[in-house]
Coordinates of C-alpha atoms and ligand atoms in Angstrom, one line a residue:
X1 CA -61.8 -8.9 -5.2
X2 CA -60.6 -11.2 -2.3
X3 CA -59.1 -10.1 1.3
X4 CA -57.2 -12.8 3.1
X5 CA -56.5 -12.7 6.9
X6 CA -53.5 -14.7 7.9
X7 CA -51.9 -15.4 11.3
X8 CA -55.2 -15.4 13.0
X9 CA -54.3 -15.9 17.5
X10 CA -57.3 -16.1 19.4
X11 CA -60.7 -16.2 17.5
X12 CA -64.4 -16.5 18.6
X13 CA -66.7 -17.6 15.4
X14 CA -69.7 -15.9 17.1
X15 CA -71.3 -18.7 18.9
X16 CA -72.4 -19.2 22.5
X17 CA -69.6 -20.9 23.9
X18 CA -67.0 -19.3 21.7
X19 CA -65.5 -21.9 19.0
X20 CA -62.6 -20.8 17.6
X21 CA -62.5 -20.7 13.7
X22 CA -61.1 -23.9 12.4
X23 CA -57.7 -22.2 11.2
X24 CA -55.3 -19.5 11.4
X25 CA -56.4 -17.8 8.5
X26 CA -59.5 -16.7 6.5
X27 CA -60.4 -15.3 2.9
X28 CA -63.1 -13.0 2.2
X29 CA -64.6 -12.9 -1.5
X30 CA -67.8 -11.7 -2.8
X31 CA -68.9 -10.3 0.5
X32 CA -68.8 -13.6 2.3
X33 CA -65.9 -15.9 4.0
X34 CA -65.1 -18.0 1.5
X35 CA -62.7 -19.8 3.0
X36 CA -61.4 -20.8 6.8
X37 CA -57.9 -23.0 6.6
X38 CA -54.0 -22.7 7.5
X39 CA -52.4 -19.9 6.9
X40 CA -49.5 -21.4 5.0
X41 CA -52.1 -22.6 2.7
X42 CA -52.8 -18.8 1.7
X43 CA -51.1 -17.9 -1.7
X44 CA -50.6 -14.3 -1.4
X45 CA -50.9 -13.8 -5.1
X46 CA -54.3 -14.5 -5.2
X47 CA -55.7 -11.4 -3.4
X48 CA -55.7 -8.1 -3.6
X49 CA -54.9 -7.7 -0.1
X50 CA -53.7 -9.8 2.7
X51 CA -53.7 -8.4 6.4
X52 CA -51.5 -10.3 8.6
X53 CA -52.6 -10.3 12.0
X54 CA -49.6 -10.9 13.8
X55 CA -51.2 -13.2 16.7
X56 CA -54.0 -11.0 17.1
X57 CA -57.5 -12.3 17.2
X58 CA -60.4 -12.3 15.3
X59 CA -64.0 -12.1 16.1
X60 CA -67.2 -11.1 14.1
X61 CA -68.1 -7.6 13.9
X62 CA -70.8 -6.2 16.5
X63 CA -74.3 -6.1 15.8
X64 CA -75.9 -3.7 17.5
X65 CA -79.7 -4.2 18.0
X66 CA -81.0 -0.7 19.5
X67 CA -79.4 2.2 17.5
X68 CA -82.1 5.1 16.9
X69 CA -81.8 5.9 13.4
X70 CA -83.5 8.4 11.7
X71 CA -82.7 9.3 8.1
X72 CA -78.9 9.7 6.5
X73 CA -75.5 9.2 8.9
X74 CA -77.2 11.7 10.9
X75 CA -78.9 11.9 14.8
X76 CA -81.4 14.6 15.4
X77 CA -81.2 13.9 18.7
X78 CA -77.5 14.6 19.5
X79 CA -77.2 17.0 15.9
X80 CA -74.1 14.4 15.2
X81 CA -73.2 13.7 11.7
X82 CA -71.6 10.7 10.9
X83 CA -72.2 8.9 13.7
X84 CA -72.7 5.7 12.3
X85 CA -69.1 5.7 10.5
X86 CA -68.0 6.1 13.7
X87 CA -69.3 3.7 15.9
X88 CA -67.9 0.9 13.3
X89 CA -64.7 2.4 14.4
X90 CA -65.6 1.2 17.9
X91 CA -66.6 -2.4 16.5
X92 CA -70.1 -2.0 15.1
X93 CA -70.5 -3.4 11.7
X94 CA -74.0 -3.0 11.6
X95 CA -76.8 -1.5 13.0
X96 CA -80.6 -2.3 13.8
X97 CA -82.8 0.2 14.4
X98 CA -84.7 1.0 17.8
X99 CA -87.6 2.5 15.1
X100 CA -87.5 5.5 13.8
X101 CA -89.1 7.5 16.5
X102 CA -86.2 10.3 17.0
X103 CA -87.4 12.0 13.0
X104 CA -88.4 15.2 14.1
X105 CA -91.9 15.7 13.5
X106 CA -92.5 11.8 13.3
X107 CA -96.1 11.0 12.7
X108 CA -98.5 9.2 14.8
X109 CA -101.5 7.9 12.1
X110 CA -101.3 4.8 11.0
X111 CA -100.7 5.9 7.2
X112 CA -97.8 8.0 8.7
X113 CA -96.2 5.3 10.9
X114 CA -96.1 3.0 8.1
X115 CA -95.2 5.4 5.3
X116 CA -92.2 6.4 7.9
X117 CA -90.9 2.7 8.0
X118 CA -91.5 2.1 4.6
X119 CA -89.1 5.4 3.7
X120 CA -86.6 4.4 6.4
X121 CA -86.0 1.1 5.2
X122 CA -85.9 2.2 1.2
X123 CA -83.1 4.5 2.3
X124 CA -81.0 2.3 4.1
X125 CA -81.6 -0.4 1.7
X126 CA -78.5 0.4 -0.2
X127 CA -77.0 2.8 1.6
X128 CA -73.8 1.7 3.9
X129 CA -72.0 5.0 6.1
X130 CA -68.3 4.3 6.3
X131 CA -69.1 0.5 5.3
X132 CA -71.8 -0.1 8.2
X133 CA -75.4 -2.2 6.9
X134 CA -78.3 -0.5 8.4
X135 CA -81.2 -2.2 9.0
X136 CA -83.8 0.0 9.3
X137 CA -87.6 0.9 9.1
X138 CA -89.5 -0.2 12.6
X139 CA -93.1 0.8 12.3
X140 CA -93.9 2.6 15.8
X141 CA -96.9 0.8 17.2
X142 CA -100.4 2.9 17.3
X143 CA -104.1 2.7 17.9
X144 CA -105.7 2.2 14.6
X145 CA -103.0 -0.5 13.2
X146 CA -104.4 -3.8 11.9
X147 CA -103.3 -7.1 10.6
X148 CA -103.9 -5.6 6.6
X149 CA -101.6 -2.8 7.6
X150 CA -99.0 -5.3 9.2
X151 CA -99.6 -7.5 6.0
X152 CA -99.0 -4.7 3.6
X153 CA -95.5 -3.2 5.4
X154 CA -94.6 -7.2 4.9
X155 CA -95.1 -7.0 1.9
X156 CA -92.9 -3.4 1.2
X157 CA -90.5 -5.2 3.3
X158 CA -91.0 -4.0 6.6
X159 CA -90.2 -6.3 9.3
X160 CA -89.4 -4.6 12.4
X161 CA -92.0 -3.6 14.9
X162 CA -91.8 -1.3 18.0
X163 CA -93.9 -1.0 21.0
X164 CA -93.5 1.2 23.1
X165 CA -94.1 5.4 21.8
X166 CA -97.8 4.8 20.7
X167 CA -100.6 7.2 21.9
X168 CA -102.1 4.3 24.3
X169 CA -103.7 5.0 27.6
X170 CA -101.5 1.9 29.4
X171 CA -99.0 -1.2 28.7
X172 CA -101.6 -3.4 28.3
X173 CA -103.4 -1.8 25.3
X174 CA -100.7 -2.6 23.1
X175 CA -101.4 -6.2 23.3
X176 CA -104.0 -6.7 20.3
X177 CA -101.8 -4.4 18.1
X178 CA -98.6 -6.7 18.8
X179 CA -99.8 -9.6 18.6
X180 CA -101.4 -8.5 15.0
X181 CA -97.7 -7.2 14.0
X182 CA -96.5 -10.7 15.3
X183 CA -99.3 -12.9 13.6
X184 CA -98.6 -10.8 10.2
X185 CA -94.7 -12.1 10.4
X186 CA -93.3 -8.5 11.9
X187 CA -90.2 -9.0 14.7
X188 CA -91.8 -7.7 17.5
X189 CA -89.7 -5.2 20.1
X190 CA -91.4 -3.5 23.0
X191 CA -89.7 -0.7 25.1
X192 CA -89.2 -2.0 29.0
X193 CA -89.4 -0.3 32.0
X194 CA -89.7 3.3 32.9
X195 CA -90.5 5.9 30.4
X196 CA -87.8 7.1 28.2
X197 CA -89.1 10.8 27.7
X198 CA -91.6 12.9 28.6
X199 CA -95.1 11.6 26.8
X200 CA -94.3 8.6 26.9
X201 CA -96.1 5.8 29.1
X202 CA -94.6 5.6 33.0
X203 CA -93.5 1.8 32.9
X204 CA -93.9 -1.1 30.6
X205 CA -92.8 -3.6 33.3
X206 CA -92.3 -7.8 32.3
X207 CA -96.0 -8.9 32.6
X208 CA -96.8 -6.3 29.7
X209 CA -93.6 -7.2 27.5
X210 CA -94.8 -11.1 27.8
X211 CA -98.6 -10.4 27.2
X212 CA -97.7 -9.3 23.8
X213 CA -95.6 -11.9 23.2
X214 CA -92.7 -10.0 22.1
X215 CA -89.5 -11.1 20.4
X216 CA -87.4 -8.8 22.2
X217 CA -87.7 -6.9 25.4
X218 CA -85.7 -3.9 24.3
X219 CA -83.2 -2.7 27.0
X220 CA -84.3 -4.9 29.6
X221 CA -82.0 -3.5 32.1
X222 CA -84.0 0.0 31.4
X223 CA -84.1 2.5 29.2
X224 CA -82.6 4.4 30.9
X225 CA -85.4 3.7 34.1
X226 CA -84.9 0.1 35.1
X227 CA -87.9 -2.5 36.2
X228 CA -88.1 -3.7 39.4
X229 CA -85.7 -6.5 41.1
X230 CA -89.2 -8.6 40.8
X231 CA -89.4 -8.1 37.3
X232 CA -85.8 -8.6 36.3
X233 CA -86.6 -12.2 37.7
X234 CA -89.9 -12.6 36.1
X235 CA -88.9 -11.7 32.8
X236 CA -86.0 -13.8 33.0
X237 CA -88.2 -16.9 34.6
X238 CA -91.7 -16.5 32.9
X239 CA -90.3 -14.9 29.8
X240 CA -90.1 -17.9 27.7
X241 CA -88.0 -16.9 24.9
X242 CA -87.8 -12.9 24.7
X243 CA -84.5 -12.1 23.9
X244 CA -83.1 -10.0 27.0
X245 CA -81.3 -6.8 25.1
X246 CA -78.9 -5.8 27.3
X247 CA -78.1 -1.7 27.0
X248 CA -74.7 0.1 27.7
X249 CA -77.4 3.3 28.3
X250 CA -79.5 1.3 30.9
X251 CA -79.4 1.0 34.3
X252 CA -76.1 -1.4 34.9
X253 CA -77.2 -2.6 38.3
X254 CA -80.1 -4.0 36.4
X255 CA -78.3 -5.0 33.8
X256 CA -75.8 -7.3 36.1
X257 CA -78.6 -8.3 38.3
X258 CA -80.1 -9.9 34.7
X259 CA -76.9 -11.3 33.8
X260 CA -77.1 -13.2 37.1
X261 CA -80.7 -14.1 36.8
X262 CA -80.2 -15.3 32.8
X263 CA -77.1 -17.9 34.3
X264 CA -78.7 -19.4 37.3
X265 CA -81.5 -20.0 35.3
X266 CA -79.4 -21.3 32.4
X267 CA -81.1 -18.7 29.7
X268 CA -77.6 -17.0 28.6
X269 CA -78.8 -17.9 25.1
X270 CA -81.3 -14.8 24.9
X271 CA -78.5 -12.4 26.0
X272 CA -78.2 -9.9 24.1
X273 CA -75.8 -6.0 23.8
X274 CA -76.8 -3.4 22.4
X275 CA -76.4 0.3 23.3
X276 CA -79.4 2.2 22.8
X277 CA -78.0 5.1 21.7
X278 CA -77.9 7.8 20.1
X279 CA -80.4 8.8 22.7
X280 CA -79.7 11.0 25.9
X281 CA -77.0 9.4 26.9
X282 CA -75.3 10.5 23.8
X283 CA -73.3 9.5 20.8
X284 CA -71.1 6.3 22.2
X285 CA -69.0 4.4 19.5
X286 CA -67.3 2.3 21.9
X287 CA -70.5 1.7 24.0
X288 CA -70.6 -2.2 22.4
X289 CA -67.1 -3.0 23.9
X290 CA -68.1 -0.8 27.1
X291 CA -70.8 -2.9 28.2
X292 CA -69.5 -6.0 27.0
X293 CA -66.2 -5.0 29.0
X294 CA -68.8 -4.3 32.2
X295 CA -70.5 -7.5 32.0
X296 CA -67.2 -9.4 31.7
X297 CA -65.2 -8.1 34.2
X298 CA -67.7 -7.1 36.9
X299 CA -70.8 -9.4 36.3
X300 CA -68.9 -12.7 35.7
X301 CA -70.8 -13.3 31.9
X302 CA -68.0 -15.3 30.4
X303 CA -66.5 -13.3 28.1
X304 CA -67.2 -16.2 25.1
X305 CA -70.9 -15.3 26.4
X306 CA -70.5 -12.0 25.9
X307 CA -69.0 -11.9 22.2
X308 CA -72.1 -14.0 21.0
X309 CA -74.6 -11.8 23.0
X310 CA -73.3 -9.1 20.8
X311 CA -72.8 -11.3 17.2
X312 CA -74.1 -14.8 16.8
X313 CA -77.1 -13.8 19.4
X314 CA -78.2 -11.2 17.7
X315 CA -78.2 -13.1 14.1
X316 CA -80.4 -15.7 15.5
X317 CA -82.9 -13.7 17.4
X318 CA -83.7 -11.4 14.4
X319 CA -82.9 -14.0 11.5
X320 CA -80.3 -12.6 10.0
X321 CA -77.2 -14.7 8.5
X322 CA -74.8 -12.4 10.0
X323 CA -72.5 -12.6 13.7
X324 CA -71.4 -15.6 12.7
X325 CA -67.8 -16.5 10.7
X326 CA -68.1 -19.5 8.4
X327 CA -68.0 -20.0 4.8
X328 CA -70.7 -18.7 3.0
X329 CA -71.8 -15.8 5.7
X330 CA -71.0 -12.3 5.7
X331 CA -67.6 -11.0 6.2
X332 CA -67.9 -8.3 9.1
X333 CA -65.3 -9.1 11.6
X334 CA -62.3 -7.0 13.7
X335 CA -59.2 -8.0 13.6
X336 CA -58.5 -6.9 17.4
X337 CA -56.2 -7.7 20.4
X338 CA -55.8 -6.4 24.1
X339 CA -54.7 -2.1 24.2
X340 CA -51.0 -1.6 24.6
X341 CA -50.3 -1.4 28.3
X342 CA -53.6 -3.3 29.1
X343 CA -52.8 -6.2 31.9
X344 CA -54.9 -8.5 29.3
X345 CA -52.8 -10.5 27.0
X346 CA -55.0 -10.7 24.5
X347 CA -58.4 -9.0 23.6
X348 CA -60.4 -11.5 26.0
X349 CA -57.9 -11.0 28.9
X350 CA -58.1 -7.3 28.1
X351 CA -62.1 -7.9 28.3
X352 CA -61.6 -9.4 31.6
X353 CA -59.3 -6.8 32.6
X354 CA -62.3 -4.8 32.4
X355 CA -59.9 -2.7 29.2
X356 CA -61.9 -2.2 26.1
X357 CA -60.1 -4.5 23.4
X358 CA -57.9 -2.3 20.5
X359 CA -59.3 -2.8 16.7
X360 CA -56.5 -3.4 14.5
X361 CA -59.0 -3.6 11.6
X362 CA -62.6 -3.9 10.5
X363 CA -63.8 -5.6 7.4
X364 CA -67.5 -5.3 6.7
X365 CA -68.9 -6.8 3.4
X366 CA -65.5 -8.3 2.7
X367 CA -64.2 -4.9 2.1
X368 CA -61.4 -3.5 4.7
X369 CA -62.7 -0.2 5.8
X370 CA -59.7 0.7 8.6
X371 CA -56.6 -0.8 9.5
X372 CA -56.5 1.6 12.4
X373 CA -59.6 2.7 14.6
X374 CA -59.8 6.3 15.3
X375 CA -61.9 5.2 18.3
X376 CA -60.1 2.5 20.4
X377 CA -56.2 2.7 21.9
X378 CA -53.6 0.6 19.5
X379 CA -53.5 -2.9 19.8
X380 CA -50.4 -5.1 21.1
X381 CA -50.2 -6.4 18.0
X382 CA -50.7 -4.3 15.0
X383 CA -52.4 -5.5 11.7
X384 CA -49.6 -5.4 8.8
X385 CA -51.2 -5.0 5.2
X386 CA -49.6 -6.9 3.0
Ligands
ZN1 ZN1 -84.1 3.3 22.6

């Protein structure tokens, strides 16, 4: 079954300085693009749908690297349901999980921890809420981990790690046990700055997050407790290539004071958004576009920045084919455009506008799962489904 998108306006293929598609028009088969051209080269016939955008643009859909999933569409921490189905109504097209430390009850042995990513990523293997891929089982970091145990979750196809909620006495403990997750092949994310909740350690500032050699410092900006001014520079300077996630429930002072840092020192490229949520901030579907829509309009990140920090970024940094449109990748995008009555005149202006761009339609998989979000105001130009 193929979806073609014709009358494509602005687009942004998911890269770091924003190239358009090479078209007006795309067709999604098999789950992948299959095709970028000219719109008057689409035979209608030949699909089962065809959404004409109208002028309105086209972007991939957002990858969000901190959601705290636990098991099902279901937060423990918020007691929402169907949460995930609605954050893709906000943009989201999938999901990454910040580990699975919000299960009630979650264990703290190493046979538990790994057992608990194992389970988590068997469940979400196959299972898509509302359309959304879930990429999840993160094995919490503990004392008593080795390099076998890292090895073996390889092997079950584990390969997220999460530093950060372990019963260690101080940042610096963690450092064996991460770099044995990293030398085994695991992704490596470690929590950053203040303590989250109570129990958990006081600060994990930048000289701990780069001793480990982690892959991502997760919620740079805080979580929700920022680091230091000093440390927003360190990281930033003497952080080599840690991605710098970005989240709409940090600290945004921090998280504009990064954004600053990451362009004087021309190191945009490890930008990433996320939201880390749900957490105690709350459930947030639109919390991609919100920060995105902050860092735009107030922190001067180009907005063709800020759409790859949220796609293409993300792809790269955790090797996955996906935040980027091109034949042969997957087809999650938004059809999208600036909100009625925004001063934007299209989704970027509305970006800049500081608005929150309206989704005329998501596609995830090559399926269409809404031609109208529940979640955003209507866009200037509405998708017609042909
Ligand atoms: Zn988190």
């Amino acid at each position: 079954m193929s979806v073609a998108v014709v009358n494509i306006g602005r687009s942004h293929s998911g890269d770091l300085v924003g190239t358009p598609l090479p078209g007006d028009a795309l067709v999604c088969d098999g789950g992948v693009i299959a095709w970028i051209g000219s719109s008057a080269d689409v035979a209608r016939g030949d699909h089962e749908s065809v959404l004409d955008a109208g002028g309105a643009g086209v972007i991939p859909g957002l990858i969000d690297s901190h959601v705290h999933v636990t098991f099902g569409d279901y937060t423990p921490r918020q007691q929402t349901v169907g949460y995930l189905e609605s954050y893709l109504h906000g943009g989201m097209t999938r999901a990454i999980t910040a580990s699975e430390v919000h299960t009630p009850g979650r264990p703290s042995d190493p046979a538990g921890v790994k057992a608990l990513a194992v389970a988590a990523q068997r469940c979400f293997a196959d299972f898509r809420p509302g359309g959304v891929t879930v990429h999840a089982g993160s094995v919490i970091l503990e004392p008593g981990l080795t390099r076998v145990d890292f090895e073996e979750l390889w092997e079950q196809g584990v390969w997220l790690a999460k530093a950060g909620f372990g019963a260690f006495d101080g940042p610096l403990d963690y450092v064996p046990v991460a770099q044995a997750a990293r030398a085994a092949g695991l992704l490596v994310t470690c929590h950053t700055g203040g303590g989250s909740i109570p129990g958990s350690l006081d600060r994990i500032d930048a000289g701990a997050v780069i001793a480990m050699g982690a892959h991502v410092s997760f919620h740079v900006n805080g979580g929700p407790t920022a680091m230091t001014p000093e440390d927003n520079e360190k990281i930033v300077v003497e952080g080599g290539e840690v991605a710098l996630q970005l989240a709409m429930a940090g600290n945004l002072r921090s998280a504009l004071d990064i954004c600053r840092l990451a362009r004087e020192h021309q190191r945009t490229d490890r930008l990433l958004i996320s939201t880390d949520t749900p957490t105690g901030t709350g459930v947030v579907p639109l919390g991609m576009f919100h920060l995105i829509a902050e860092l735009v309009s107030l922190g001067g990140l180009p907005v063709e920045l800020a759409i790859a920090a949220a796609t293409g970024s993300v792809g790269r940094v955790y090797g996955l084919d996906a935040g980027i449109l091109a034949p042969g990748r997957p087809a999650d995008l938004l059809i999208l455009d600036a909100p009625l009555g925004s001063a934007g005149e299209d989704w970027a202006g509305a970006l800049q506008a500081g608005d929150l761009p309206g989704i005329g339609a998501a596609l995830t998989a090559g399926h269409v799962r809404y031609t109208k979000s529940r979640n955003t105001p209507a866009p200037k130009r509405p998708v017609a489904v042909v």
